[in-house]
C-alpha cells in the first residue's frame, strides 16, 4: 500500500527555513561567545564587539577614522589592545624588537600580513611584499642606490630641484601670493624622485601644478584601503568590481603602464655616469638581480614611498613650526646664524643643525607619515609579546600614531617639544626607543638617509630665504582622515623673502 500524504511533509518542509535560521543564529552566537570569552586572545584588553567581528574595524578603515579610534582604545585599555578576532596592537619599544627585529634562535620570524598589502597588477613582487629570500635579494641590490656614496653623488640632482623650489617661491613672494606649501613640497619630492628613478622629472615645479600621473597616484591611494575588505573576506572576491570602483582599477593599471614605459626607457640607456637609482641598480644587476618585471614594480614603489612620505613629513613639521612661534623662531635663528650664504647650505653642513634635527624627530612623533601599524603574522608556534602569549597566525603590529601620542611613552604627548630629543631632563622618562618612523629591523625603510637629506636641505633653504606665516584657514590642518596615508589638505602660507 502506497503511503498517503496527509500534509505532514508540507509542515516539515515549512519548518526547514526556520530550523536553518535558528541553527545559523546559534552558530553565530556560539562563535561570538567563543571569540569574546574563550578564544586564546580573550584575555587581552579591548572592546568586545571588535573581538567578535572585524566589521567595525573595516568600517573605520573605509571611513578614514581608524587611526583616531585605535588611539582611543589604547588610551582606554592600555599598551596592548585586541581590535579584531585575530588582531592585536602594541605601543611599546620592546614590541618593535619582538615583531620587527632581526631574527635569532630566540627571536622568531614574523611574516607580513598580506591582507594589508595590495597585490601587484603584473603579478611581480616588489621589496615590500616579496617573500623573505626574495626580499633579501632585492634589498641587497637596491641598497646600492641609497648608500652614503650614492647620496653624495645625488646631491647635485637634489640641489637642482631645491633651487627650483626656492626660485618659484621667490616669484610667489614677489607677487604677494600665498602658497599651499603642502603642494609645493609634493612638487619638489615627486620631481626629485622622478629624476632619480627614471632620469626625468614630472615637471610639477616648472608648471606649478600636479602632473596628471601624480594626481592619479593620490587618487588611487585614497581608495586603496578598500582592498582590505576583499582580502579579509575572500568570498567577496567575485564582488571586487563592486567594492573597488572601476576608475580606481583603471587608474592603477594606467600607473603601472606609465611606470613600465618610463622605467624601461631608462633601462635602455644602460649604465651611465649619472648618479640616479637606475645607474646603481644596473651596475650591480647580476644573475641574482632583478627581473625586468621586478624592476618596474620596485620603480613604481619608489615613486610613491620616496616622494609622498617625505612631503608628508615636511608638511607636518612645517605645520607644527608655524603653530609654535617660539620653536619656529629658534630653528630659523639656528639656520640663519649658521650660514652666511645659500651656497653654504649643503648636505654635509645641514647635518650639524642639531635643533632642526630635533624638530624633525618631534615632527615624526606628532605626525608620522605612516600613522598605522605594519602588521605581521606570528609564527605557527606562537610567541610571548609584552607578557601576553599570542598564538600562531595572529596579526600583530605597533601602531605608530597611538604609540607616539601615548602619555605612557611621552610626557606632554600632545605638545610639540623638540627639546625632548636634546636631553631636557623634564622628558628623561620618555620612551624614545618607541619612535621608529622608518620601521625597524631588516625590513626598515631603505630610503631613510635620502629622506633625511631631502628634508634637511629643503627646510634649511626655505627658512634661510623666507619668513613663513600660516593663514588662519589652515589652523586645524592636522585634523585629518587616513586612507593608508594621511589625506592632507592645503596649508596656506604667506611667504616673505628675507632682505639681506
Short mmCIF file of N, CA and C in Angstrom, two decimals, residues 409-488:
data_model
loop_
_atom_site.label_atom_id
_atom_site.label_comp_id
_atom_site.label_asym_id
_atom_site.label_seq_id
_atom_site.Cartn_x
_atom_site.Cartn_y
_atom_site.Cartn_z
N UNK A 409 54.30 56.73 27.02
CA UNK A 409 55.57 56.77 26.30
C UNK A 409 56.21 58.16 26.29
N UNK A 410 55.39 59.20 26.21
CA UNK A 410 55.92 60.55 26.08
C UNK A 410 55.16 61.52 26.99
N UNK A 411 55.90 62.21 27.82
CA UNK A 411 55.30 63.26 28.63
C UNK A 411 54.85 64.40 27.72
N UNK A 412 53.72 65.01 28.06
CA UNK A 412 53.15 66.08 27.21
C UNK A 412 53.03 65.58 25.77
N UNK A 413 52.40 64.44 25.63
CA UNK A 413 52.38 63.76 24.33
C UNK A 413 51.71 64.58 23.23
N UNK A 414 50.79 65.47 23.58
CA UNK A 414 50.10 66.26 22.57
C UNK A 414 50.76 67.61 22.33
N UNK A 415 51.91 67.85 22.94
CA UNK A 415 52.64 69.10 22.73
C UNK A 415 53.84 68.87 21.83
N UNK A 416 54.14 69.85 21.00
CA UNK A 416 55.29 69.80 20.09
C UNK A 416 56.51 70.34 20.84
N UNK A 417 57.38 69.43 21.28
CA UNK A 417 58.51 69.80 22.15
C UNK A 417 59.80 69.19 21.61
N UNK A 418 60.51 69.86 20.69
CA UNK A 418 61.78 69.32 20.18
C UNK A 418 62.82 69.09 21.27
N UNK A 419 62.72 69.85 22.36
CA UNK A 419 63.72 69.74 23.43
C UNK A 419 63.78 68.35 24.05
N UNK A 420 62.71 67.58 23.91
CA UNK A 420 62.72 66.22 24.47
C UNK A 420 63.79 65.35 23.81
N UNK A 421 64.22 65.73 22.59
CA UNK A 421 65.25 64.97 21.86
C UNK A 421 66.64 65.54 22.09
N UNK A 422 66.73 66.57 22.94
CA UNK A 422 68.02 67.23 23.20
C UNK A 422 68.45 67.09 24.65
N UNK A 423 67.88 66.11 25.35
CA UNK A 423 68.32 65.83 26.71
C UNK A 423 67.67 66.66 27.78
N UNK A 424 66.55 67.32 27.49
CA UNK A 424 65.84 68.09 28.52
C UNK A 424 65.44 67.14 29.65
N UNK A 425 65.91 67.39 30.89
CA UNK A 425 65.62 66.46 32.00
C UNK A 425 64.14 66.29 32.29
N UNK A 426 63.33 67.26 31.90
CA UNK A 426 61.89 67.13 32.12
C UNK A 426 61.33 65.92 31.39
N UNK A 427 62.00 65.53 30.29
CA UNK A 427 61.48 64.45 29.45
C UNK A 427 62.38 63.21 29.48
N UNK A 428 63.15 63.07 30.55
CA UNK A 428 64.08 61.93 30.63
C UNK A 428 63.35 60.59 30.71
N UNK A 429 62.09 60.60 31.13
CA UNK A 429 61.34 59.35 31.24
C UNK A 429 60.69 58.94 29.92
N UNK A 430 60.81 59.77 28.89
CA UNK A 430 60.23 59.44 27.59
C UNK A 430 60.80 58.13 27.06
N UNK A 431 59.95 57.34 26.43
CA UNK A 431 60.39 56.08 25.81
C UNK A 431 60.80 56.37 24.37
N UNK A 432 61.98 56.98 24.21
CA UNK A 432 62.41 57.42 22.88
C UNK A 432 62.61 56.26 21.92
N UNK A 433 62.86 55.06 22.45
CA UNK A 433 63.06 53.90 21.60
C UNK A 433 61.82 53.45 20.86
N UNK A 434 60.65 53.98 21.23
CA UNK A 434 59.42 53.59 20.55
C UNK A 434 59.26 54.33 19.22
N UNK A 435 60.03 55.42 19.03
CA UNK A 435 59.92 56.20 17.79
C UNK A 435 60.71 55.52 16.68
N UNK A 436 59.99 54.92 15.75
CA UNK A 436 60.61 54.25 14.59
C UNK A 436 59.81 54.58 13.33
N UNK A 437 59.86 55.83 12.88
CA UNK A 437 59.05 56.23 11.72
C UNK A 437 59.43 55.53 10.43
N UNK A 438 60.65 54.99 10.37
CA UNK A 438 61.09 54.25 9.18
C UNK A 438 61.01 52.74 9.41
N UNK A 439 60.22 52.34 10.39
CA UNK A 439 60.07 50.95 10.81
C UNK A 439 61.37 50.49 11.49
N UNK A 440 61.52 49.18 11.64
CA UNK A 440 62.58 48.65 12.49
C UNK A 440 63.06 47.31 11.93
N UNK A 441 64.34 47.02 12.12
CA UNK A 441 64.84 45.70 11.76
C UNK A 441 65.19 45.56 10.29
N UNK A 442 65.25 44.33 9.80
CA UNK A 442 65.72 44.07 8.43
C UNK A 442 64.79 44.59 7.35
N UNK A 443 63.55 44.92 7.71
CA UNK A 443 62.61 45.44 6.72
C UNK A 443 62.38 46.94 6.87
N UNK A 444 63.28 47.63 7.58
CA UNK A 444 63.06 49.06 7.74
C UNK A 444 63.24 49.78 6.41
N UNK A 445 62.85 51.05 6.37
CA UNK A 445 62.84 51.79 5.11
C UNK A 445 64.25 51.97 4.57
N UNK A 446 64.45 51.53 3.36
CA UNK A 446 65.77 51.58 2.74
C UNK A 446 66.17 53.01 2.37
N UNK A 447 65.18 53.90 2.26
CA UNK A 447 65.45 55.28 1.84
C UNK A 447 65.57 56.28 2.97
N UNK A 448 65.82 55.81 4.18
CA UNK A 448 65.86 56.69 5.36
C UNK A 448 66.87 57.83 5.19
N UNK A 449 68.08 57.52 4.77
CA UNK A 449 69.11 58.55 4.65
C UNK A 449 68.75 59.58 3.58
N UNK A 450 68.17 59.12 2.48
CA UNK A 450 67.75 60.04 1.43
C UNK A 450 66.64 60.96 1.94
N UNK A 451 65.68 60.39 2.66
CA UNK A 451 64.57 61.19 3.19
C UNK A 451 65.08 62.29 4.12
N UNK A 452 65.97 61.92 5.04
CA UNK A 452 66.53 62.92 5.96
C UNK A 452 67.28 64.01 5.18
N UNK A 453 68.04 63.59 4.18
CA UNK A 453 68.80 64.57 3.39
C UNK A 453 67.87 65.55 2.69
N UNK A 454 66.83 65.03 2.06
CA UNK A 454 65.86 65.91 1.39
C UNK A 454 65.22 66.89 2.37
N UNK A 455 64.73 66.36 3.48
CA UNK A 455 64.01 67.20 4.44
C UNK A 455 64.89 68.30 5.00
N UNK A 456 66.11 67.95 5.39
CA UNK A 456 67.01 68.94 5.99
C UNK A 456 67.38 70.03 4.98
N UNK A 457 67.68 69.60 3.76
CA UNK A 457 68.10 70.58 2.75
C UNK A 457 66.94 71.50 2.38
N UNK A 458 65.76 70.94 2.18
CA UNK A 458 64.61 71.75 1.78
C UNK A 458 64.22 72.74 2.87
N UNK A 459 64.08 72.26 4.11
CA UNK A 459 63.64 73.16 5.17
C UNK A 459 64.69 74.22 5.48
N UNK A 460 65.96 73.84 5.49
CA UNK A 460 67.02 74.81 5.76
C UNK A 460 67.05 75.91 4.70
N UNK A 461 66.91 75.52 3.44
CA UNK A 461 66.91 76.52 2.37
C UNK A 461 65.69 77.43 2.46
N UNK A 462 64.53 76.86 2.73
CA UNK A 462 63.30 77.66 2.83
C UNK A 462 63.39 78.67 3.97
N UNK A 463 63.78 78.21 5.15
CA UNK A 463 63.79 79.10 6.31
C UNK A 463 64.95 80.09 6.28
N UNK A 464 66.01 79.79 5.53
CA UNK A 464 67.08 80.76 5.35
C UNK A 464 66.62 81.89 4.43
N UNK A 465 65.79 81.56 3.46
CA UNK A 465 65.41 82.53 2.42
C UNK A 465 64.12 83.28 2.70
N UNK A 466 63.21 82.67 3.49
CA UNK A 466 61.87 83.26 3.63
C UNK A 466 61.38 83.24 5.08
N UNK A 467 60.54 84.24 5.38
CA UNK A 467 59.72 84.20 6.58
C UNK A 467 58.38 83.58 6.18
N UNK A 468 57.89 82.65 6.99
CA UNK A 468 56.64 81.95 6.69
C UNK A 468 55.59 82.30 7.74
N UNK A 469 54.37 82.51 7.28
CA UNK A 469 53.26 82.79 8.19
C UNK A 469 52.03 82.02 7.70
N UNK A 470 51.51 81.15 8.55
CA UNK A 470 50.35 80.34 8.17
C UNK A 470 49.07 81.16 8.30
N UNK A 471 48.19 81.03 7.32
CA UNK A 471 46.92 81.75 7.35
C UNK A 471 45.93 81.05 8.29
N UNK A 472 45.00 81.81 8.88
CA UNK A 472 44.06 81.24 9.85
C UNK A 472 43.25 80.07 9.31
N UNK A 473 42.98 80.04 8.02
CA UNK A 473 42.14 78.99 7.44
C UNK A 473 42.78 77.60 7.55
N UNK A 474 44.08 77.56 7.82
CA UNK A 474 44.78 76.27 7.94
C UNK A 474 45.00 75.87 9.40
N UNK A 475 44.31 76.54 10.31
CA UNK A 475 44.56 76.37 11.74
C UNK A 475 44.47 74.92 12.21
N UNK A 476 43.46 74.19 11.80
CA UNK A 476 43.26 72.81 12.27
C UNK A 476 43.64 71.79 11.20
N UNK A 477 44.68 72.08 10.47
CA UNK A 477 45.09 71.22 9.35
C UNK A 477 45.35 69.79 9.76
N UNK A 478 45.84 69.58 10.98
CA UNK A 478 46.23 68.23 11.40
C UNK A 478 45.05 67.34 11.75
N UNK A 479 43.83 67.86 11.71
CA UNK A 479 42.65 67.03 11.96
C UNK A 479 42.26 66.36 10.65
N UNK A 480 42.85 65.22 10.37
CA UNK A 480 42.72 64.59 9.05
C UNK A 480 42.26 63.14 9.16
N UNK A 481 41.74 62.67 8.05
CA UNK A 481 41.44 61.25 7.91
C UNK A 481 42.68 60.54 7.34
N UNK A 482 42.67 59.22 7.47
CA UNK A 482 43.77 58.43 6.92
C UNK A 482 43.22 57.30 6.07
N UNK A 483 43.76 57.18 4.87
CA UNK A 483 43.46 56.06 3.98
C UNK A 483 44.81 55.45 3.59
N UNK A 484 45.31 54.57 4.47
CA UNK A 484 46.68 54.08 4.43
C UNK A 484 47.64 55.19 4.83
N UNK A 485 47.55 56.33 4.12
CA UNK A 485 48.36 57.50 4.45
C UNK A 485 47.42 58.65 4.80
N UNK A 486 47.98 59.76 5.24
CA UNK A 486 47.17 60.92 5.60
C UNK A 486 46.50 61.51 4.37
N UNK A 487 45.25 61.92 4.53
CA UNK A 487 44.52 62.62 3.47
C UNK A 487 44.69 64.12 3.73
N UNK A 488 45.78 64.65 3.23
CA UNK A 488 46.20 66.00 3.59
C UNK A 488 45.46 67.08 2.81
#
